[in-house]
PDB file of C-alpha atoms in Angstrom:
ATOM      1  CA  MET A   1      -5.164  13.320 -19.789  1.00 85.00           C
ATOM      2  CA  ASN A   2      -6.012  10.570 -17.274  1.00 90.00           C
ATOM      3  CA  GLN A   3      -3.197   8.371 -18.525  1.00 92.00           C
ATOM      4  CA  ALA A   4      -0.699  11.237 -18.343  1.00 94.00           C
ATOM      5  CA  LEU A   5      -1.819  12.101 -14.813  1.00 94.00           C
ATOM      6  CA  ILE A   6      -1.387   8.510 -13.623  1.00 94.00           C
ATOM      7  CA  LYS A   7       2.134   8.368 -15.042  1.00 94.00           C
ATOM      8  CA  LEU A   8       3.070  11.570 -13.226  1.00 94.00           C
ATOM      9  CA  LEU A   9       1.595  10.577  -9.872  1.00 93.00           C
ATOM     10  CA  VAL A  10       3.239   7.125  -9.861  1.00 94.00           C
ATOM     11  CA  SER A  11       6.583   8.715 -10.722  1.00 93.00           C
ATOM     12  CA  GLY A  12       6.912  10.748  -7.545  1.00 90.00           C
ATOM     13  CA  VAL A  13       5.483  13.992  -8.957  1.00 93.00           C
ATOM     14  CA  GLY A  14       3.112  15.924  -6.694  1.00 90.00           C
ATOM     15  CA  LEU A  15      -0.266  17.447  -7.477  1.00 91.00           C
ATOM     16  CA  ARG A  16       1.047  21.000  -7.821  1.00 92.00           C
ATOM     17  CA  GLN A  17       3.760  20.131 -10.331  1.00 93.00           C
ATOM     18  CA  SER A  18       1.396  17.810 -12.197  1.00 93.00           C
ATOM     19  CA  SER A  19      -1.114  20.647 -12.524  1.00 94.00           C
ATOM     20  CA  ARG A  20       1.605  22.875 -14.002  1.00 94.00           C
ATOM     21  CA  ILE A  21       2.672  20.204 -16.492  1.00 95.00           C
ATOM     22  CA  LEU A  22      -0.864  19.326 -17.596  1.00 94.00           C
ATOM     23  CA  GLY A  23      -2.219  22.876 -17.567  1.00 95.00           C
ATOM     24  CA  LEU A  24      -5.006  22.260 -15.047  1.00 93.00           C
ATOM     25  CA  SER A  25      -5.821  24.055 -11.833  1.00 94.00           C
ATOM     26  CA  ARG A  26      -4.642  22.258  -8.718  1.00 91.00           C
ATOM     27  CA  ARG A  27      -8.220  21.864  -7.476  1.00 93.00           C
ATOM     28  CA  CYS A  28      -9.468  20.295 -10.720  1.00 93.00           C
ATOM     29  CA  LEU A  29      -6.458  18.016 -10.912  1.00 93.00           C
ATOM     30  CA  ALA A  30      -6.898  16.892  -7.282  1.00 93.00           C
ATOM     31  CA  ILE A  31     -10.551  16.023  -7.952  1.00 94.00           C
ATOM     32  CA  LYS A  32      -9.573  14.096 -11.089  1.00 95.00           C
ATOM     33  CA  ALA A  33      -6.820  12.233  -9.214  1.00 94.00           C
ATOM     34  CA  ARG A  34      -9.184  11.201  -6.415  1.00 95.00           C
ATOM     35  CA  LYS A  35     -11.746   9.969  -8.924  1.00 95.00           C
ATOM     36  CA  ILE A  36      -9.089   7.845 -10.647  1.00 95.00           C
ATOM     37  CA  CYS A  37      -7.909   6.456  -7.299  1.00 95.00           C
ATOM     38  CA  VAL A  38     -11.442   5.376  -6.369  1.00 94.00           C
ATOM     39  CA  HIS A  39     -11.822   3.759  -9.803  1.00 94.00           C
ATOM     40  CA  LEU A  40      -8.532   1.875  -9.399  1.00 95.00           C
ATOM     41  CA  ALA A  41      -9.535   0.717  -5.924  1.00 94.00           C
ATOM     42  CA  HIS A  42     -12.494  -1.057  -7.563  1.00 92.00           C
ATOM     43  CA  MET A  43     -10.205  -2.502 -10.228  1.00 92.00           C
ATOM     44  CA  ASN A  44      -7.773  -3.801  -7.623  1.00 94.00           C
ATOM     45  CA  GLN A  45     -10.647  -5.684  -6.008  1.00 91.00           C
ATOM     46  CA  ASN A  46     -12.112  -6.975  -9.275  1.00 89.00           C
ATOM     47  CA  LEU A  47      -8.871  -8.461 -10.613  1.00 91.00           C
ATOM     48  CA  ARG A  48      -7.911 -10.217  -7.381  1.00 90.00           C
ATOM     49  CA  GLY A  49      -7.963 -13.988  -7.142  1.00 91.00           C
ATOM     50  CA  GLN A  50      -6.305 -16.922  -5.454  1.00 95.00           C
ATOM     51  CA  LEU A  51      -2.520 -16.708  -5.505  1.00 96.00           C
ATOM     52  CA  LYS A  52      -0.689 -19.458  -7.383  1.00 94.00           C
ATOM     53  CA  GLY A  53       2.782 -20.937  -7.103  1.00 90.00           C
ATOM     54  CA  ASN A  54       5.061 -21.072  -4.074  1.00 93.00           C
ATOM     55  CA  VAL A  55       3.307 -18.466  -1.935  1.00 97.00           C
ATOM     56  CA  CYS A  56       5.160 -16.668   0.851  1.00 98.00           C
ATOM     57  CA  LEU A  57       3.772 -13.473   2.356  1.00 99.00           C
ATOM     58  CA  GLN A  58       5.793 -10.669   3.927  1.00 98.00           C
ATOM     59  CA  LEU A  59       4.369  -7.974   6.204  1.00 98.00           C
ATOM     60  CA  ASP A  60       5.914  -4.796   7.543  1.00 97.00           C
ATOM     61  CA  GLU A  61       4.838  -1.362   8.748  1.00 97.00           C
ATOM     62  CA  ILE A  62       6.316   1.945   7.695  1.00 95.00           C
ATOM     63  CA  GLU A  63       5.734   5.243   9.427  1.00 92.00           C
ATOM     64  CA  THR A  64       4.696   8.565   7.946  1.00 91.00           C
ATOM     65  CA  TYR A  65       2.439  11.387   9.136  1.00 86.00           C
ATOM     66  CA  GLU A  66      -0.490  13.613   8.237  1.00 86.00           C
ATOM     67  CA  THR A  67       0.016  17.393   8.274  1.00 78.00           C
ATOM     68  CA  LYS A  68       2.298  17.490  11.348  1.00 77.00           C
ATOM     69  CA  ARG A  69       5.159  15.015  11.668  1.00 73.00           C
ATOM     70  CA  ARG A  70       5.699  15.290  15.406  1.00 77.00           C
ATOM     71  CA  GLU A  71       2.063  15.468  16.483  1.00 78.00           C
ATOM     72  CA  ARG A  72       0.206  13.254  13.971  1.00 84.00           C
ATOM     73  CA  PRO A  73       2.259  10.142  13.132  1.00 87.00           C
ATOM     74  CA  VAL A  74       0.727   7.462  10.917  1.00 90.00           C
ATOM     75  CA  THR A  75       1.466   3.750  10.525  1.00 94.00           C
ATOM     76  CA  PHE A  76       1.142   2.105   7.124  1.00 96.00           C
ATOM     77  CA  PRO A  77       1.326  -1.723   6.999  1.00 97.00           C
ATOM     78  CA  ILE A  78       2.082  -3.265   3.602  1.00 98.00           C
ATOM     79  CA  LEU A  79       1.526  -6.933   2.742  1.00 98.00           C
ATOM     80  CA  ILE A  80       3.179  -8.524  -0.304  1.00 98.00           C
ATOM     81  CA  GLU A  81       3.767 -11.921  -1.865  1.00 98.00           C
ATOM     82  CA  LYS A  82       7.515 -12.390  -1.627  1.00 98.00           C
ATOM     83  CA  ASN A  83       8.384 -14.109  -4.920  1.00 97.00           C
ATOM     84  CA  SER A  84       6.140 -12.196  -7.325  1.00 97.00           C
ATOM     85  CA  ARG A  85       6.320  -8.913  -5.352  1.00 98.00           C
ATOM     86  CA  PHE A  86       2.544  -8.652  -5.727  1.00 98.00           C
ATOM     87  CA  ILE A  87       1.123  -6.114  -3.261  1.00 98.00           C
ATOM     88  CA  LEU A  88      -1.915  -7.610  -1.546  1.00 98.00           C
ATOM     89  CA  TRP A  89      -2.881  -4.559   0.489  1.00 97.00           C
ATOM     90  CA  GLY A  90      -1.787  -1.470   2.379  1.00 97.00           C
ATOM     91  CA  GLU A  91      -3.659   1.138   4.395  1.00 96.00           C
ATOM     92  CA  SER A  92      -3.021   3.746   7.062  1.00 95.00           C
ATOM     93  CA  GLY A  93      -3.811   4.029  10.746  1.00 93.00           C
ATOM     94  CA  THR A  94      -3.103   6.624  13.405  1.00 91.00           C
ATOM     95  CA  LEU A  95      -0.255   6.412  15.909  1.00 90.00           C
ATOM     96  CA  SER A  96       0.054   8.219  19.200  1.00 85.00           C
ATOM     97  CA  PRO A  97       3.024  10.627  19.411  1.00 84.00           C
ATOM     98  CA  ARG A  98       6.140   9.039  20.861  1.00 78.00           C
ATOM     99  CA  GLY A  99       9.855   9.620  21.146  1.00 73.00           C
ATOM    100  CA  LYS A 100      11.747  12.404  22.864  1.00 78.00           C
ATOM    101  CA  MET A 101       9.476  14.988  24.486  1.00 80.00           C
ATOM    102  CA  ASN A 102      10.621  18.544  25.128  1.00 78.00           C
ATOM    103  CA  GLU A 103       8.413  21.305  26.481  1.00 79.00           C
ATOM    104  CA  ARG A 104       7.642  22.722  23.060  1.00 79.00           C
ATOM    105  CA  ARG A 105       6.522  19.354  21.725  1.00 80.00           C
ATOM    106  CA  LYS A 106       4.455  18.618  24.827  1.00 76.00           C
ATOM    107  CA  MET A 107       2.625  21.913  24.392  1.00 80.00           C
ATOM    108  CA  ALA A 108       1.967  21.158  20.718  1.00 77.00           C
ATOM    109  CA  ILE A 109       0.594  17.697  21.552  1.00 79.00           C
ATOM    110  CA  GLU A 110      -1.612  19.125  24.305  1.00 79.00           C
ATOM    111  CA  ALA A 111      -3.008  21.643  21.816  1.00 79.00           C
ATOM    112  CA  GLU A 112      -3.785  18.780  19.406  1.00 78.00           C
ATOM    113  CA  ILE A 113      -5.560  16.866  22.177  1.00 80.00           C
ATOM    114  CA  ARG A 114      -7.692  19.882  23.065  1.00 80.00           C
ATOM    115  CA  GLU A 115      -8.740  20.287  19.440  1.00 79.00           C
ATOM    116  CA  PHE A 116      -9.046  16.681  18.220  1.00 80.00           C
ATOM    117  CA  GLY A 117      -8.950  14.475  21.322  1.00 81.00           C
ATOM    118  CA  VAL A 118      -6.376  11.864  22.309  1.00 82.00           C
ATOM    119  CA  ARG A 119      -4.731  10.281  19.268  1.00 85.00           C
ATOM    120  CA  ARG A 120      -5.159   6.501  19.349  1.00 88.00           C
ATOM    121  CA  ASP A 121      -2.588   3.885  18.417  1.00 89.00           C
ATOM    122  CA  GLU A 122      -4.341   1.965  15.627  1.00 93.00           C
ATOM    123  CA  SER A 123      -1.388  -0.189  14.591  1.00 94.00           C
ATOM    124  CA  LYS A 124      -2.960  -3.462  15.692  1.00 96.00           C
ATOM    125  CA  GLU A 125      -6.364  -2.731  14.128  1.00 96.00           C
ATOM    126  CA  THR A 126      -4.775  -1.571  10.865  1.00 97.00           C
ATOM    127  CA  VAL A 127      -2.637  -4.704  10.547  1.00 98.00           C
ATOM    128  CA  ARG A 128      -5.718  -6.820  11.270  1.00 98.00           C
ATOM    129  CA  ARG A 129      -7.635  -5.120   8.435  1.00 97.00           C
ATOM    130  CA  THR A 130      -4.677  -5.546   6.086  1.00 98.00           C
ATOM    131  CA  LEU A 131      -4.452  -9.280   6.807  1.00 98.00           C
ATOM    132  CA  ARG A 132      -8.204  -9.632   6.326  1.00 97.00           C
ATOM    133  CA  HIS A 133      -7.808  -8.545   2.700  1.00 97.00           C
ATOM    134  CA  ALA A 134      -5.409 -11.444   2.107  1.00 97.00           C
ATOM    135  CA  ILE A 135      -7.653 -14.221   3.445  1.00 97.00           C
ATOM    136  CA  PRO A 136      -9.612 -14.858   0.177  1.00 96.00           C
ATOM    137  CA  LEU A 137      -6.355 -14.978  -1.791  1.00 97.00           C
ATOM    138  CA  VAL A 138      -4.728 -17.709   0.310  1.00 97.00           C
ATOM    139  CA  LYS A 139      -7.659 -19.699   1.746  1.00 95.00           C
ATOM    140  CA  HIS A 140      -7.028 -22.559  -0.716  1.00 94.00           C
ATOM    141  CA  LEU A 141      -3.472 -23.184   0.509  1.00 96.00           C
ATOM    142  CA  PRO A 142      -2.894 -26.146   2.867  1.00 95.00           C
ATOM    143  CA  TYR A 143      -0.214 -24.164   4.680  1.00 95.00           C
ATOM    144  CA  LEU A 144       0.942 -20.559   4.546  1.00 97.00           C
ATOM    145  CA  ARG A 145       4.391 -19.121   5.175  1.00 98.00           C
ATOM    146  CA  VAL A 146       4.510 -15.536   6.459  1.00 98.00           C
ATOM    147  CA  GLN A 147       7.678 -13.565   7.200  1.00 98.00           C
ATOM    148  CA  THR A 148       7.763 -10.493   9.454  1.00 98.00           C
ATOM    149  CA  ASP A 149      10.002  -8.753  11.940  1.00 97.00           C
ATOM    150  CA  GLU A 150       9.781  -9.579  15.642  1.00 96.00           C
ATOM    151  CA  LYS A 151       6.975  -7.202  16.608  1.00 96.00           C
ATOM    152  CA  SER A 152       5.072  -8.809  19.480  1.00 96.00           C
ATOM    153  CA  THR A 153       1.572  -8.228  18.079  1.00 96.00           C
ATOM    154  CA  TYR A 154       2.141 -10.087  14.800  1.00 98.00           C
ATOM    155  CA  PRO A 155       1.925 -13.755  15.951  1.00 97.00           C
ATOM    156  CA  GLY A 156      -1.553 -13.383  17.438  1.00 97.00           C
ATOM    157  CA  LEU A 157      -2.880 -11.377  14.494  1.00 98.00           C
ATOM    158  CA  LEU A 158      -1.517 -13.871  11.952  1.00 98.00           C
ATOM    159  CA  LYS A 159      -2.980 -16.863  13.788  1.00 97.00           C
ATOM    160  CA  ALA A 160      -6.364 -15.155  14.040  1.00 97.00           C
ATOM    161  CA  ALA A 161      -6.365 -14.302  10.320  1.00 97.00           C
ATOM    162  CA  PHE A 162      -4.990 -17.489   8.752  1.00 97.00           C
ATOM    163  CA  GLY A 163      -5.356 -20.184  11.412  1.00 95.00           C
ATOM    164  CA  ALA A 164      -2.635 -21.473  13.708  1.00 95.00           C
ATOM    165  CA  GLU A 165      -2.718 -25.015  12.297  1.00 95.00           C
ATOM    166  CA  ARG A 166      -1.540 -24.039   8.805  1.00 95.00           C
ATOM    167  CA  LEU A 167       0.567 -20.982   9.603  1.00 97.00           C
ATOM    168  CA  LEU A 168       4.363 -21.037   9.390  1.00 97.00           C
ATOM    169  CA  HIS A 169       5.492 -17.716  10.867  1.00 98.00           C
ATOM    170  CA  GLN A 170       9.162 -16.810  10.369  1.00 97.00           C
ATOM    171  CA  THR A 171      10.637 -13.744  12.068  1.00 97.00           C
ATOM    172  CA  THR A 172      13.743 -11.642  11.431  1.00 96.00           C
ATOM    173  CA  SER A 173      15.206  -9.048  13.765  1.00 95.00           C
ATOM    174  CA  SER A 174      14.725  -5.479  12.573  1.00 91.00           C
ATOM    175  CA  LYS A 175      18.249  -4.723  13.793  1.00 91.00           C
ATOM    176  CA  ILE A 176      19.825  -6.830  11.028  1.00 92.00           C
ATOM    177  CA  GLU A 177      21.305  -4.807   8.170  1.00 93.00           C
ATOM    178  CA  ARG A 178      18.735  -4.230   5.438  1.00 90.00           C
ATOM    179  CA  ASN A 179      20.747  -5.553   2.518  1.00 93.00           C
ATOM    180  CA  ILE A 180      19.980  -8.173  -0.124  1.00 93.00           C
ATOM    181  CA  GLN A 181      20.922 -10.992   2.273  1.00 95.00           C
ATOM    182  CA  ASN A 182      18.213  -9.916   4.713  1.00 96.00           C
ATOM    183  CA  PRO A 183      15.236 -12.342   4.523  1.00 96.00           C
ATOM    184  CA  LEU A 184      12.911  -9.323   4.547  1.00 98.00           C
ATOM    185  CA  PHE A 185      14.664  -7.639   1.614  1.00 97.00           C
ATOM    186  CA  PRO A 186      11.625  -7.993  -0.733  1.00 98.00           C
ATOM    187  CA  ILE A 187       9.267  -6.091   1.587  1.00 98.00           C
ATOM    188  CA  ASN A 188      11.989  -3.577   2.476  1.00 97.00           C
ATOM    189  CA  GLN A 189      12.606  -2.935  -1.219  1.00 97.00           C
ATOM    190  CA  THR A 190       8.872  -2.597  -1.901  1.00 97.00           C
ATOM    191  CA  GLU A 191       8.627   0.001   0.866  1.00 96.00           C
ATOM    192  CA  ALA A 192      11.606   1.894  -0.556  1.00 95.00           C
ATOM    193  CA  ILE A 193       9.992   1.911  -4.011  1.00 96.00           C
ATOM    194  CA  ALA A 194       6.726   3.141  -2.498  1.00 96.00           C
ATOM    195  CA  ARG A 195       8.502   6.000  -0.729  1.00 93.00           C
ATOM    196  CA  ASP A 196      10.335   6.879  -3.945  1.00 92.00           C
ATOM    197  CA  LEU A 197       7.291   6.830  -6.234  1.00 93.00           C
ATOM    198  CA  MET A 198       4.739   8.154  -3.714  1.00 90.00           C
ATOM    199  CA  GLY A 199       5.699  11.550  -2.361  1.00 82.00           C
ATOM    200  CA  ARG A 200       2.994  11.159   0.298  1.00 87.00           C
ATOM    201  CA  LEU A 201       5.077   8.457   2.013  1.00 87.00           C
ATOM    202  CA  ARG A 202       8.364  10.352   2.124  1.00 80.00           C
ATOM    203  CA  ARG A 203       9.676  11.194   5.552  1.00 73.00           C
ATOM    204  CA  GLU A 204      10.268  14.890   4.883  1.00 74.00           C
ATOM    205  CA  SER A 205       8.278  16.245   1.965  1.00 77.00           C
ATOM    206  CA  TRP A 206       5.797  18.939   1.020  1.00 75.00           C
ATOM    207  CA  LEU A 207       3.860  16.187  -0.746  1.00 81.00           C
ATOM    208  CA  VAL A 208       2.770  14.552   2.516  1.00 81.00           C
ATOM    209  CA  SER A 209      -0.976  13.941   2.842  1.00 81.00           C
ATOM    210  CA  LYS A 210      -2.945  16.407   4.913  1.00 80.00           C
ATOM    211  CA  ARG A 211      -5.519  13.665   5.577  1.00 85.00           C
ATOM    212  CA  ARG A 212      -4.960   9.929   5.844  1.00 89.00           C
ATOM    213  CA  ARG A 213      -7.792   8.970   3.522  1.00 91.00           C
ATOM    214  CA  PHE A 214      -6.039  10.690   0.628  1.00 92.00           C
ATOM    215  CA  LEU A 215      -2.923   8.629   1.367  1.00 93.00           C
ATOM    216  CA  ASP A 216      -5.029   5.462   1.224  1.00 95.00           C
ATOM    217  CA  GLN A 217      -6.547   6.548  -2.084  1.00 95.00           C
ATOM    218  CA  ALA A 218      -3.151   7.351  -3.601  1.00 94.00           C
ATOM    219  CA  PHE A 219      -1.808   3.959  -2.550  1.00 96.00           C
ATOM    220  CA  GLN A 220      -4.545   2.277  -4.607  1.00 97.00           C
ATOM    221  CA  MET A 221      -3.137   3.992  -7.697  1.00 96.00           C
ATOM    222  CA  PHE A 222       0.412   2.956  -6.819  1.00 97.00           C
ATOM    223  CA  MET A 223      -0.747  -0.609  -6.139  1.00 97.00           C
ATOM    224  CA  ALA A 224      -2.537  -0.874  -9.495  1.00 97.00           C
ATOM    225  CA  TRP A 225       0.501   0.444 -11.367  1.00 97.00           C
ATOM    226  CA  LYS A 226       2.975  -1.730  -9.474  1.00 97.00           C
ATOM    227  CA  ASN A 227       0.916  -4.920  -9.777  1.00 97.00           C
ATOM    228  CA  TYR A 228      -0.464  -4.726 -13.308  1.00 96.00           C
ATOM    229  CA  VAL A 229       1.632  -2.303 -15.402  1.00 96.00           C
ATOM    230  CA  ARG A 230       5.203  -2.193 -14.125  1.00 96.00           C
ATOM    231  CA  PRO A 231       7.379  -5.339 -14.519  1.00 96.00           C
ATOM    232  CA  ARG A 232       8.546  -6.951 -11.302  1.00 96.00           C
ATOM    233  CA  PHE A 233      12.189  -6.080 -12.099  1.00 94.00           C
ATOM    234  CA  ASN A 234      13.655  -4.042 -14.943  1.00 92.00           C
ATOM    235  CA  ARG A 235      14.918  -7.242 -16.583  1.00 93.00           C
ATOM    236  CA  ASP A 236      11.471  -8.891 -16.473  1.00 92.00           C
ATOM    237  CA  GLN A 237       8.635  -8.866 -18.971  1.00 93.00           C
ATOM    238  CA  GLU A 238       6.069 -10.076 -16.427  1.00 96.00           C
ATOM    239  CA  THR A 239       4.282  -7.937 -13.863  1.00 97.00           C
ATOM    240  CA  PRO A 240       3.763  -9.081 -10.253  1.00 98.00           C
ATOM    241  CA  ALA A 241       0.135  -9.959 -11.034  1.00 96.00           C
ATOM    242  CA  MET A 242       1.236 -12.172 -13.923  1.00 96.00           C
ATOM    243  CA  LEU A 243       3.797 -13.968 -11.761  1.00 96.00           C
ATOM    244  CA  ALA A 244       1.179 -14.457  -9.040  1.00 96.00           C
ATOM    245  CA  GLY A 245      -1.095 -16.160 -11.580  1.00 94.00           C
ATOM    246  CA  LEU A 246      -3.841 -13.531 -11.464  1.00 93.00           C
ATOM    247  CA  VAL A 247      -3.681 -12.137 -15.018  1.00 91.00           C
ATOM    248  CA  GLY A 248      -2.372 -13.394 -18.330  1.00 90.00           C
ATOM    249  CA  ARG A 249      -0.708 -10.291 -19.672  1.00 91.00           C
ATOM    250  CA  ARG A 250       0.651  -6.895 -18.769  1.00 93.00           C
ATOM    251  CA  LEU A 251      -1.855  -4.040 -18.785  1.00 93.00           C
ATOM    252  CA  LYS A 252      -1.187  -0.878 -20.739  1.00 92.00           C
ATOM    253  CA  PRO A 253      -1.421   2.407 -18.791  1.00 91.00           C
ATOM    254  CA  GLY A 254      -4.538   3.471 -20.670  1.00 89.00           C
ATOM    255  CA  GLU A 255      -6.291   0.222 -19.803  1.00 90.00           C
ATOM    256  CA  LEU A 256      -6.274   1.129 -16.121  1.00 92.00           C
ATOM    257  CA  VAL A 257      -9.005   3.688 -16.775  1.00 89.00           C
ATOM    258  CA  GLY A 258     -10.535   2.260 -19.952  1.00 82.00           C
ATOM    259  CA  TRP A 259     -13.414   0.333 -18.376  1.00 78.00           C
ATOM    260  CA  ARG A 260     -15.843   1.117 -15.613  1.00 76.00           C
ATOM    261  CA  GLN A 261     -15.073  -0.983 -12.530  1.00 79.00           C
ATOM    262  CA  ASP A 262     -17.700  -0.166  -9.903  1.00 75.00           C
ATOM    263  CA  PHE A 263     -20.104  -2.946 -10.921  1.00 70.00           C
ATOM    264  CA  GLY A 264     -18.377  -5.393  -8.579  1.00 65.00           C
ATOM    265  CA  GLN A 265     -16.477  -8.553  -9.343  1.00 62.00           C
ATOM    266  CA  ARG A 266     -19.534 -10.738 -10.048  1.00 57.00           C
ATOM    267  CA  LYS A 267     -21.505  -8.300 -12.190  1.00 55.00           C
ATOM    268  CA  LEU A 268     -18.583  -6.797 -14.092  1.00 53.00           C
ATOM    269  CA  PRO A 269     -19.422  -7.285 -17.800  1.00 46.00           C
ATOM    270  CA  ILE A 270     -15.962  -6.532 -19.119  1.00 50.00           C
ATOM    271  CA  VAL A 271     -12.460  -6.056 -17.802  1.00 60.00           C
ATOM    272  CA  PRO A 272      -9.322  -4.980 -19.696  1.00 63.00           C
ATOM    273  CA  LEU A 273      -8.063  -8.562 -19.928  1.00 62.00           C
ATOM    274  CA  VAL A 274     -10.962  -9.816 -22.069  1.00 54.00           C
ATOM    275  CA  ALA A 275     -11.225  -6.831 -24.396  1.00 48.00           C
TER     276      ALA A 275
END
């Protein structure tokens, strides 16, 4: 049941349709899904290690929302290793409403402020937390190449996270066509795959998360599947984690939930790779 649920949720199927297919109530299935996501978050931490090979990181932010698209926008930075397509981290943060304001939208935003307070722009803090997760994976490298768009906050955040003396920061305009010739094509493609396989990230969908923390949990499941089970490309046999030098073989779907993972990396007595 757990294995079947994971396959559905990483294939773009929502909780309601998954509950119909598996014959469970939506409430029970949601509880089971959240439990699996928490388990996989531990696994993602336990199997991490220092990246090997020619390491180049790419960072970008995508935008989604929680409950209300126009009043509660959300930023979601994603950090990957360019060549292996290994996803290092991704998490959500709030954004303040922006864009064209008509009277109806202004009234809706004012109602949100009265109920929940002013919505903060957490983009900078969220990117900082995302970069912090990458520090142990790249601290052994004498220099580090990072590619982003030209957002003004990135240079300072990257220097603070990785050190200015070893950082090579390359930028690409976000106005350039997003085709295969674009230097940021790997991160753009990863974001497109995430939107396709995670209904919670789609721009207009009933599957959107009502609360951000459930989006963060669901991304842990997607990250585990993308890094350890799914090959980098359809023509490949290796997963991103294998190409990044973190694991020696591809995990089977059932192995994602086959061993308890909440002991921590140091005390973990067994992981799927040594079974």
